[in-house]
Short mmCIF file of C-alpha atoms and ligand atoms in Angstrom, two decimals:
data_model
loop_
_atom_site.label_atom_id
_atom_site.label_comp_id
_atom_site.label_asym_id
_atom_site.label_seq_id
_atom_site.Cartn_x
_atom_site.Cartn_y
_atom_site.Cartn_z
CA MET A 1 87.03 77.08 76.58
CA LEU A 2 88.93 80.35 76.17
CA THR A 3 92.04 81.25 78.15
CA ASP A 4 93.07 84.84 78.83
CA SER A 5 96.80 84.26 79.20
CA HIS A 6 97.64 87.78 80.45
CA THR A 7 95.44 90.17 82.39
CA HIS A 8 95.48 92.56 85.36
CA LEU A 9 92.12 92.07 87.09
CA ASN A 10 93.39 93.50 90.39
CA ALA A 11 94.17 96.84 88.71
CA GLU A 12 92.43 99.79 90.37
CA GLN A 13 90.21 100.14 87.27
CA PHE A 14 88.37 97.04 88.55
CA ASN A 15 88.00 98.12 92.20
CA GLU A 16 84.28 98.79 91.80
CA ASP A 17 83.18 95.70 89.88
CA GLN A 18 85.88 93.01 89.94
CA ASP A 19 83.43 90.16 90.65
CA GLU A 20 81.10 91.24 87.82
CA VAL A 21 84.05 91.47 85.43
CA ILE A 22 85.07 87.92 86.35
CA GLN A 23 81.48 86.69 85.95
CA ARG A 24 81.27 88.29 82.48
CA ALA A 25 84.47 86.46 81.52
CA LEU A 26 82.89 83.14 82.58
CA ASP A 27 79.73 84.01 80.65
CA ALA A 28 81.84 84.68 77.54
CA GLY A 29 83.35 81.20 77.72
CA VAL A 30 86.62 82.01 79.50
CA THR A 31 87.64 78.95 81.51
CA ARG A 32 91.14 79.99 82.60
CA ILE A 33 92.73 83.33 83.44
CA VAL A 34 96.38 84.11 84.10
CA ASN A 35 96.57 87.27 86.18
CA VAL A 36 99.84 89.19 86.26
CA GLY A 37 101.37 90.66 89.44
CA PHE A 38 104.27 92.84 88.40
CA ASN A 39 105.44 95.04 91.30
CA ARG A 40 105.16 95.56 95.07
CA GLU A 41 101.62 96.99 94.76
CA THR A 42 100.10 94.42 92.42
CA ILE A 43 101.66 91.10 93.49
CA PRO A 44 99.66 90.60 96.74
CA GLY A 45 96.34 91.32 95.02
CA SER A 46 97.16 88.97 92.16
CA ILE A 47 97.99 86.14 94.58
CA ALA A 48 94.76 86.84 96.51
CA LEU A 49 92.70 86.58 93.30
CA ALA A 50 94.33 83.26 92.40
CA GLU A 51 93.55 81.95 95.88
CA ARG A 52 89.91 83.09 95.65
CA TYR A 53 89.09 81.63 92.22
CA ASP A 54 89.89 78.08 91.09
CA PHE A 55 90.33 79.04 87.45
CA ILE A 56 92.52 82.11 88.05
CA TYR A 57 96.30 81.67 88.21
CA SER A 58 98.99 84.23 88.93
CA THR A 59 102.41 85.19 87.70
CA VAL A 60 104.85 87.16 89.83
CA GLY A 61 107.66 89.33 88.53
CA TRP A 62 109.03 92.84 88.36
CA HIS A 63 107.97 95.09 85.46
CA PRO A 64 110.77 96.97 83.65
CA VAL A 65 109.07 100.35 84.15
CA ASP A 66 109.39 99.80 87.94
CA ALA A 67 112.87 98.24 87.75
CA ILE A 68 114.39 101.18 89.65
CA ASP A 69 112.26 100.25 92.72
CA MET A 70 113.24 96.57 92.96
CA THR A 71 115.32 95.69 96.03
CA PRO A 72 117.12 92.39 96.77
CA ASP A 73 114.27 91.64 99.21
CA ASP A 74 111.76 91.90 96.38
CA LEU A 75 113.67 89.30 94.40
CA VAL A 76 113.58 87.00 97.44
CA MET A 77 109.80 87.61 97.71
CA ILE A 78 109.37 86.62 94.06
CA GLU A 79 111.42 83.48 94.63
CA ASP A 80 109.34 82.53 97.69
CA LEU A 81 106.04 83.14 95.87
CA CYS A 82 107.13 80.89 93.00
CA LYS A 83 106.56 77.98 95.39
CA HIS A 84 102.86 78.94 95.67
CA GLU A 85 100.73 76.31 93.88
CA LYS A 86 98.80 78.92 91.84
CA VAL A 87 101.91 80.79 90.65
CA VAL A 88 102.67 79.60 87.12
CA ALA A 89 105.39 81.88 85.70
CA ILE A 90 107.79 84.73 86.44
CA GLY A 91 106.60 87.92 84.76
CA GLU A 92 105.98 90.25 83.41
CA ILE A 93 109.68 91.04 82.99
CA GLY A 94 111.59 92.59 80.12
CA LEU A 95 112.42 96.02 78.75
CA ASP A 96 110.32 99.12 78.17
CA TYR A 97 112.14 101.91 76.37
CA TYR A 98 108.98 103.98 75.90
CA TRP A 99 108.69 105.09 79.54
CA ASP A 100 111.84 106.53 81.12
CA LYS A 101 111.15 106.04 84.86
CA SER A 102 113.87 103.36 85.05
CA PRO A 103 117.19 103.78 83.19
CA LYS A 104 117.96 101.18 80.53
CA GLU A 105 120.92 99.70 82.45
CA VAL A 106 118.74 99.18 85.54
CA GLN A 107 115.99 97.56 83.45
CA GLN A 108 118.53 95.23 81.85
CA ARG A 109 120.04 94.20 85.20
CA VAL A 110 116.62 93.49 86.75
CA PHE A 111 115.58 91.57 83.61
CA ARG A 112 118.74 89.43 83.73
CA GLU A 113 118.37 88.74 87.46
CA GLN A 114 114.85 87.45 86.94
CA ILE A 115 115.80 85.23 83.99
CA ARG A 116 118.51 83.69 86.19
CA LEU A 117 115.95 83.14 88.95
CA ALA A 118 113.58 81.50 86.46
CA ARG A 119 116.32 79.12 85.31
CA LYS A 120 117.20 78.30 88.91
CA LEU A 121 113.53 77.49 89.68
CA ASN A 122 112.72 76.09 86.22
CA MET A 123 109.79 78.52 85.74
CA PRO A 124 108.63 79.90 82.37
CA ILE A 125 108.90 83.67 81.92
CA VAL A 126 106.45 86.27 80.58
CA ILE A 127 108.18 88.93 78.49
CA HIS A 128 107.11 92.57 78.22
CA ASN A 129 108.78 94.30 75.28
CA ARG A 130 108.20 97.91 74.29
CA ASP A 131 110.50 99.49 71.71
CA ALA A 132 113.33 97.15 72.75
CA HIS A 133 113.23 94.20 70.30
CA GLN A 134 116.99 93.81 69.73
CA ASP A 135 118.06 94.19 73.37
CA ILE A 136 115.36 91.71 74.44
CA LEU A 137 116.59 89.14 71.93
CA ASN A 138 120.23 89.66 72.95
CA ILE A 139 119.53 89.29 76.66
CA LEU A 140 117.29 86.24 76.18
CA LYS A 141 120.13 84.65 74.21
CA GLU A 142 122.92 85.64 76.60
CA GLU A 143 120.97 84.48 79.66
CA LYS A 144 119.97 81.16 78.01
CA ALA A 145 116.26 81.85 78.45
CA ALA A 146 115.52 79.02 76.01
CA GLU A 147 116.08 76.63 78.94
CA VAL A 148 112.78 77.75 80.46
CA GLY A 149 110.92 79.40 77.55
CA GLY A 150 107.71 81.27 78.18
CA ILE A 151 105.49 83.87 76.54
CA MET A 152 106.17 86.95 74.41
CA HIS A 153 103.13 88.86 75.65
CA CYS A 154 101.11 91.13 73.37
CA PHE A 155 103.60 90.53 70.60
CA SER A 156 104.13 93.52 68.31
CA GLY A 157 107.32 92.64 66.44
CA SER A 158 108.14 91.43 62.95
CA TRP A 159 108.04 87.83 61.76
CA GLU A 160 111.88 87.88 61.85
CA THR A 161 111.77 88.68 65.58
CA ALA A 162 108.98 86.14 66.17
CA LYS A 163 111.06 83.41 64.51
CA GLN A 164 113.98 84.08 66.87
CA CYS A 165 111.62 83.94 69.87
CA LEU A 166 110.15 80.66 68.62
CA ASP A 167 113.69 79.28 68.23
CA MET A 168 114.28 80.16 71.88
CA ASN A 169 111.31 78.10 73.01
CA PHE A 170 108.82 80.95 73.41
CA HIS A 171 105.11 81.07 72.74
CA ILE A 172 103.70 84.15 70.99
CA SER A 173 100.66 85.81 72.54
CA PHE A 174 98.39 88.29 70.78
CA GLY A 175 96.08 90.84 72.37
CA GLY A 176 93.63 93.58 71.39
CA PRO A 177 95.91 95.39 68.91
CA VAL A 178 95.72 92.46 66.46
CA THR A 179 91.99 93.27 66.03
CA PHE A 180 92.68 96.81 64.80
CA LYS A 181 92.06 97.36 61.08
CA ASN A 182 95.51 98.84 60.48
CA ALA A 183 97.37 96.06 62.36
CA LYS A 184 99.02 94.67 59.25
CA GLN A 185 102.19 93.32 60.86
CA PRO A 186 100.59 91.59 63.87
CA LYS A 187 98.07 89.92 61.55
CA GLU A 188 100.90 88.71 59.29
CA VAL A 189 102.81 87.28 62.25
CA LEU A 190 99.68 85.66 63.69
CA ALA A 191 99.09 83.96 60.34
CA GLN A 192 102.50 82.24 60.53
CA VAL A 193 103.04 81.30 64.19
CA PRO A 194 102.88 77.49 64.61
CA LEU A 195 99.49 76.70 66.14
CA ASP A 196 101.09 74.86 69.06
CA ARG A 197 102.89 78.10 70.09
CA LEU A 198 99.96 80.48 69.84
CA LEU A 199 98.30 82.20 72.82
CA ILE A 200 95.70 84.95 73.24
CA GLU A 201 95.29 87.57 75.97
CA THR A 202 93.64 90.86 76.88
CA ASP A 203 96.24 92.72 79.02
CA ALA A 204 93.11 94.26 80.58
CA PRO A 205 92.41 97.01 81.54
CA TYR A 206 94.70 98.16 78.69
CA LEU A 207 94.83 97.50 74.92
CA THR A 208 91.09 97.06 74.39
CA PRO A 209 90.17 95.23 71.16
CA HIS A 210 87.96 96.57 68.37
CA PRO A 211 85.08 97.60 68.60
CA PHE A 212 85.60 98.75 72.21
CA ARG A 213 88.96 100.45 71.57
CA GLY A 214 89.43 103.41 73.93
CA LYS A 215 87.19 101.92 76.64
CA ARG A 216 88.31 99.81 79.61
CA ASN A 217 89.37 96.32 78.58
CA GLU A 218 88.27 93.16 80.44
CA SER A 219 88.88 89.41 80.19
CA ALA A 220 85.55 88.68 78.45
CA TYR A 221 86.92 90.54 75.40
CA VAL A 222 89.54 87.82 74.85
CA ARG A 223 86.73 86.35 72.75
CA LEU A 224 87.15 89.24 70.28
CA VAL A 225 90.86 88.47 69.98
CA ALA A 226 90.01 84.79 69.49
CA GLU A 227 87.51 85.60 66.72
CA THR A 228 90.12 87.64 64.85
CA ALA A 229 92.76 84.94 65.30
CA ALA A 230 90.39 82.18 64.14
CA GLU A 231 89.49 84.18 61.05
CA ILE A 232 93.16 84.79 60.17
CA ARG A 233 93.98 81.09 60.65
CA GLY A 234 90.90 79.88 58.79
CA ILE A 235 89.66 77.74 61.68
CA THR A 236 86.58 77.95 63.88
CA LEU A 237 86.42 79.95 67.09
CA GLU A 238 85.99 76.67 69.00
CA GLU A 239 89.13 75.19 67.44
CA LEU A 240 91.14 78.34 68.13
CA ALA A 241 89.94 78.39 71.74
CA GLU A 242 90.80 74.75 72.29
CA ILE A 243 94.26 75.06 70.72
CA THR A 244 95.27 78.17 72.67
CA THR A 245 93.86 76.83 75.94
CA ASN A 246 95.74 73.56 75.53
CA ASN A 247 98.93 75.52 74.82
CA ALA A 248 98.49 77.49 78.06
CA ILE A 249 97.74 74.32 80.02
CA ARG A 250 100.86 72.61 78.67
CA LEU A 251 103.21 75.58 79.10
CA LEU A 252 102.03 76.79 82.51
CA GLY A 253 100.79 73.55 84.05
CA LEU A 254 97.21 74.81 84.46
CA LYS A 255 94.44 72.42 85.50
ZN1 ZN B 301 103.20 94.22 79.40
ZN1 ZN B 302 100.54 93.28 81.34
#
């Protein structure tokens, strides 16, 4: 009973074979998928997927890379979609200082607006963080994100950063990079995260785990992340799958 807590199955990379990709996930033991809609182009497709498949849920939010494009109407759309029964979180939201399409100040404003919306609606949030650890922590603190909590997706920070996120009521999710041989820090953090706060994901079609690194990622490969995580924690794959699935069910209200 694996759960892929963060994936993008309506990305154009899956246009040709989306149904087969979903079937392969089922065959690999994936019982729940959280698909992420993160801008004007991807939100409708993510909702449609969640409506088509019982075991697929959706988040809605505005990605920091696209922050410059978000209008007040888009925020209203996100608020309206949060009432949809298959929408389980606001995200992915956050800061991305690697890409420079959206200026930092715009990213920070859009991030804050969505945390405030999440608190108003009492929805958990999914955080995207690239090269912005300190600003993410500061904004989460200032905006009282601990009231709603959520997921630090594809976590890549230090144990110090992870501890502060845990203190603010967040779960820590690991993806493909933790399977890489040289991923010393993610493995160290994964070894220490309380088991009741641990999640796994693919972020497909990106961040493909070993041994498929460089190829297109897909939800079935969450099993490879689970195997690595189980090995690091010294528990069985079945135990790891059950623990992380129960965490996702509890946090996001999945069936
Ligand atoms: Zn992300
Ligand atoms: Zn993502």
